[in-house]
Tab-separated table of C-alpha atoms in Angstrom:
chain	number	residue	atom	x	y	z
A	91	ALA	CA	75.272	120.550	100.645
A	92	PRO	CA	73.929	119.501	104.004
A	93	ALA	CA	75.923	120.569	107.051
A	94	ALA	CA	78.287	117.918	108.402
A	95	PRO	CA	77.081	116.352	111.602
A	96	ALA	CA	78.784	117.535	114.707
A	97	ALA	CA	81.215	115.072	116.274
A	98	PRO	CA	79.629	113.356	119.306
A	99	THR	CA	81.097	113.848	122.739
A	100	PRO	CA	82.731	110.661	124.072
A	101	PRO	CA	80.677	109.020	126.841
A	102	THR	CA	81.416	109.182	130.511
A	103	PHE	CA	82.641	105.715	131.328
A	104	GLY	CA	82.069	103.715	134.480
A	105	ALA	CA	84.908	102.904	136.836
A	106	ALA	CA	87.882	100.988	135.453
A	107	ILE	CA	87.655	97.298	136.107
A	108	PRO	CA	90.648	96.312	138.176
A	109	GLY	CA	93.051	93.910	136.490
A	110	GLN	CA	91.397	94.301	133.099
A	111	CYS	CA	93.528	96.047	130.464
A	112	VAL	CA	92.914	96.938	126.847
A	113	LEU	CA	95.610	96.934	124.047
A	114	ASP	CA	95.255	98.271	120.568
A	115	GLU	CA	97.952	96.253	118.739
A	116	GLN	CA	97.641	98.113	115.397
A	117	THR	CA	98.040	101.526	117.060
A	118	SER	CA	101.004	100.342	119.051
A	119	MET	CA	102.697	99.242	115.830
A	120	ALA	CA	101.692	102.393	113.873
A	121	ASP	CA	102.729	104.836	116.594
A	122	SER	CA	106.200	103.335	117.266
A	123	ALA	CA	109.318	104.434	115.490
A	124	MET	CA	109.796	100.788	114.513
A	125	GLY	CA	106.365	100.586	113.005
A	126	LYS	CA	106.725	103.949	111.151
A	127	ALA	CA	110.145	102.974	109.701
A	128	ALA	CA	108.699	99.662	108.493
A	129	ALA	CA	105.650	101.455	106.952
A	130	ASP	CA	107.981	103.819	105.118
A	131	ARG	CA	109.972	100.841	103.714
A	132	LEU	CA	106.807	99.062	102.666
A	133	ARG	CA	105.673	102.189	100.781
A	134	GLN	CA	109.131	102.298	99.089
A	135	LEU	CA	108.757	98.637	97.971
A	136	LYS	CA	105.215	99.232	96.761
A	137	ALA	CA	106.396	102.304	94.773
A	138	VAL	CA	109.005	100.057	93.015
A	139	VAL	CA	106.280	97.405	92.166
A	140	ASP	CA	103.951	100.122	90.926
A	141	SER	CA	106.617	101.603	88.654
A	142	GLU	CA	107.631	98.109	87.273
A	143	LEU	CA	103.981	97.162	86.496
A	144	SER	CA	103.140	100.583	85.079
A	145	THR	CA	105.989	100.507	82.638
A	146	GLU	CA	105.274	96.947	81.510
A	147	GLY	CA	101.530	97.634	81.329
A	148	LYS	CA	102.117	100.679	79.042
A	149	SER	CA	104.477	98.713	76.811
A	150	LEU	CA	101.702	96.082	76.423
A	151	ASP	CA	99.073	98.679	75.703
A	152	ASP	CA	101.287	100.363	73.113
A	153	GLU	CA	101.791	97.046	71.397
A	154	ARG	CA	98.136	96.342	71.518
A	155	GLN	CA	97.466	99.612	69.616
A	156	GLN	CA	100.071	98.789	67.095
A	157	LEU	CA	98.461	95.416	66.555
A	158	ALA	CA	95.121	97.134	65.977
A	159	GLN	CA	96.543	99.222	63.197
A	160	GLN	CA	98.325	96.140	61.677
A	161	GLN	CA	95.022	94.295	61.676
A	162	LYS	CA	93.413	97.067	59.612
A	163	LEU	CA	96.236	96.803	57.019
A	164	ALA	CA	96.328	93.080	56.871
A	165	THR	CA	94.437	92.490	53.656
A	166	THR	CA	96.365	89.579	52.211
A	167	PRO	CA	96.424	86.009	53.548
A	168	ALA	CA	100.195	86.304	54.356
A	169	ALA	CA	99.618	89.576	56.237
A	170	LYS	CA	96.587	88.081	58.164
A	171	THR	CA	98.625	85.045	59.090
A	172	ALA	CA	101.509	87.249	60.305
A	173	PHE	CA	99.038	89.408	62.309
A	174	VAL	CA	97.535	86.224	63.981
A	175	THR	CA	101.004	85.085	64.966
A	176	LYS	CA	101.851	88.476	66.511
A	177	ALA	CA	98.428	88.600	68.218
A	178	GLN	CA	98.975	85.159	69.753
A	179	ALA	CA	102.346	86.251	70.965
A	180	TRP	CA	100.852	89.475	72.517
A	181	GLU	CA	98.188	87.301	74.259
A	182	GLN	CA	100.857	85.221	75.914
A	183	LYS	CA	102.622	88.369	77.060
A	184	ARG	CA	99.329	89.735	78.456
A	185	GLN	CA	98.618	86.538	80.381
A	186	ALA	CA	102.242	86.522	81.746
A	187	PHE	CA	101.824	90.202	82.804
A	188	GLN	CA	98.573	89.465	84.587
A	189	GLN	CA	100.275	86.568	86.439
A	190	LYS	CA	103.071	88.970	87.418
A	191	VAL	CA	100.560	91.604	88.709
A	192	GLU	CA	98.968	88.853	90.937
A	193	GLN	CA	102.352	87.638	92.049
A	194	ARG	CA	103.633	91.051	92.973
A	195	ASN	CA	100.441	91.750	94.928
A	196	GLN	CA	100.851	88.497	96.789
A	197	GLU	CA	104.510	89.272	97.499
A	198	MET	CA	103.578	92.678	98.907
A	199	GLN	CA	100.914	91.051	101.150
A	200	TYR	CA	103.268	88.395	102.422
A	201	THR	CA	105.951	90.951	103.048
A	202	GLN	CA	103.550	93.038	105.068
A	203	GLN	CA	102.385	90.115	107.071
A	204	GLU	CA	105.947	89.042	107.872
A	205	VAL	CA	106.931	92.533	108.883
A	206	MET	CA	103.919	92.986	111.176
A	207	SER	CA	104.579	89.624	112.743
A	208	ALA	CA	108.212	90.542	113.329
A	209	ILE	CA	107.185	93.872	114.964
A	210	PHE	CA	104.654	92.082	117.129
A	211	GLN	CA	107.375	89.662	118.319
A	212	LYS	CA	109.441	92.625	119.293
A	213	MET	CA	106.473	94.029	121.190
A	214	ILE	CA	105.856	90.961	123.269
A	215	PRO	CA	108.539	91.626	125.929
A	216	GLN	CA	107.271	95.218	126.192
A	217	ILE	CA	103.687	94.097	126.527
A	218	ASN	CA	104.675	91.630	129.184
A	219	ALA	CA	106.503	94.349	131.076
A	220	VAL	CA	103.523	96.638	131.024
A	221	VAL	CA	101.130	93.871	131.934
A	222	THR	CA	103.276	93.142	134.999
A	223	GLN	CA	103.583	96.838	135.889
A	224	LYS	CA	99.897	97.428	135.611
A	225	SER	CA	98.995	94.103	137.256
A	226	CYS	CA	96.712	93.171	134.392
A	227	ALA	CA	94.784	89.989	135.040
A	228	THR	CA	93.512	89.942	131.428
A	229	VAL	CA	94.336	91.909	128.275
A	230	ILE	CA	91.572	92.469	125.782
A	231	SER	CA	92.378	93.356	122.186
A	232	ALA	CA	90.892	96.650	121.094
A	233	ASP	CA	89.742	95.003	117.897
A	234	SER	CA	87.137	93.094	119.854
A	235	LEU	CA	85.587	96.253	121.373
A	236	LEU	CA	83.245	98.794	119.952
A	237	HIS	CA	84.898	101.767	118.216
A	238	TYR	CA	83.656	105.084	116.913
A	239	ASP	CA	85.431	106.684	114.015
A	240	MET	CA	84.224	109.729	112.008
A	241	THR	CA	86.144	111.942	109.486
A	242	SER	CA	84.635	115.366	109.016
A	243	ASN	CA	85.548	118.115	106.568
A	244	THR	CA	84.893	121.689	107.654
A	245	ASN	CA	86.002	124.576	105.407
A	246	GLY	CA	88.503	122.355	103.713
A	247	GLN	CA	89.915	121.099	106.931
A	248	SER	CA	89.680	117.437	107.612
A	249	SER	CA	89.432	116.195	111.216
A	250	GLN	CA	89.202	112.742	112.716
A	251	THR	CA	87.124	111.865	115.778
A	252	SER	CA	87.539	108.414	117.191
A	253	PHE	CA	87.262	106.727	120.511
A	254	LEU	CA	87.146	103.252	122.025
A	255	TYR	CA	84.297	102.138	124.197
A	256	ALA	CA	86.365	101.311	127.219
A	257	ASN	CA	87.505	103.338	130.171
A	258	PRO	CA	90.820	104.931	129.017
A	259	ALA	CA	92.387	104.118	132.359
A	260	MET	CA	92.336	100.489	131.213
A	261	ASN	CA	94.061	101.203	127.918
A	262	ILE	CA	97.763	100.240	128.000
A	263	THR	CA	98.457	100.971	124.285
A	264	GLN	CA	100.596	104.040	124.793
A	265	ASP	CA	102.462	102.444	127.720
A	266	VAL	CA	103.455	99.690	125.333
A	267	VAL	CA	104.532	102.231	122.736
A	268	ALA	CA	106.669	104.074	125.286
A	269	LYS	CA	108.352	100.801	126.328
A	270	LEU	CA	109.042	99.965	122.702
A	271	GLU	CA	110.482	103.470	122.038
A	272	ALA	CA	112.786	103.168	124.969
A	273	THR	CA	114.506	100.249	123.324
A	274	LYS	CA	115.304	102.426	120.259
A	275	GLU	CA	115.150	99.196	118.273
A	276	LEU	CA	114.306	99.070	114.610
A	277	LEU	CA	113.765	96.088	112.339
A	278	PRO	CA	116.664	95.014	110.069
A	279	GLN	CA	116.421	96.273	106.564
A	280	PHE	CA	114.034	94.136	104.493
A	281	ASP	CA	113.113	93.566	100.823
A	282	ARG	CA	110.015	92.318	99.175
A	283	VAL	CA	109.360	88.635	99.610
A	284	SER	CA	110.017	86.808	96.406
A	285	LEU	CA	107.746	84.036	95.293
A	286	ASP	CA	110.113	83.069	92.455
A	287	GLN	CA	112.081	81.052	94.964
A	288	PRO	CA	111.473	79.603	98.423
A	289	ALA	CA	111.739	82.396	100.992
A	290	GLN	CA	111.270	82.410	104.749
A	291	GLY	CA	110.201	85.763	106.025
A	292	ALA	CA	111.013	88.999	104.399
A	293	ALA	CA	114.022	88.609	102.157
A	294	PRO	CA	117.267	90.353	103.026
A	295	ALA	CA	117.800	93.623	101.380
A	296	LYS	CA	119.467	93.661	98.038
A	297	LYS	CA	122.894	95.293	98.086
């Protein structure tokens, strides 16, 4: 196998622009205790969904295999009629299961969106405080700037090289994280958003 390319050295940036700041919102969320706790909870909810769908999917597949065997043995008109009735019932179950899969995926997407929005709302006062402290005239989202990301694997060890094309002195991301950590605040416990009934935001946790 060809040798992995060496990670490039980050460039030497020009002088920081006074009053211009850069914020990586995703990193701020991911690096904070609030964001990490929310991510852990989202993984728990996803595991519950995966288990539910896996169990129902296996049951459907087992029933499909049983129907295939019954079809081979259905040699009389009555047996063939009984098979068709069972096959139609199975098809309805399959369609209902597919709808459930799509609904659960949507529910997880909505839950994640609501949680990220809630974290960002908690971040706003901390962002404002850092902007005031740093005398930022403008704050640019890191998403709009050029990034470099590379994952390399050397002798079985994976390493990540990444940098943002902006003078690090302008980056207020970790300052925002520090402010957020100082509050020691976490989101209230949340459950998966349910599309079975009207819900605003993440549903309260089941007791």
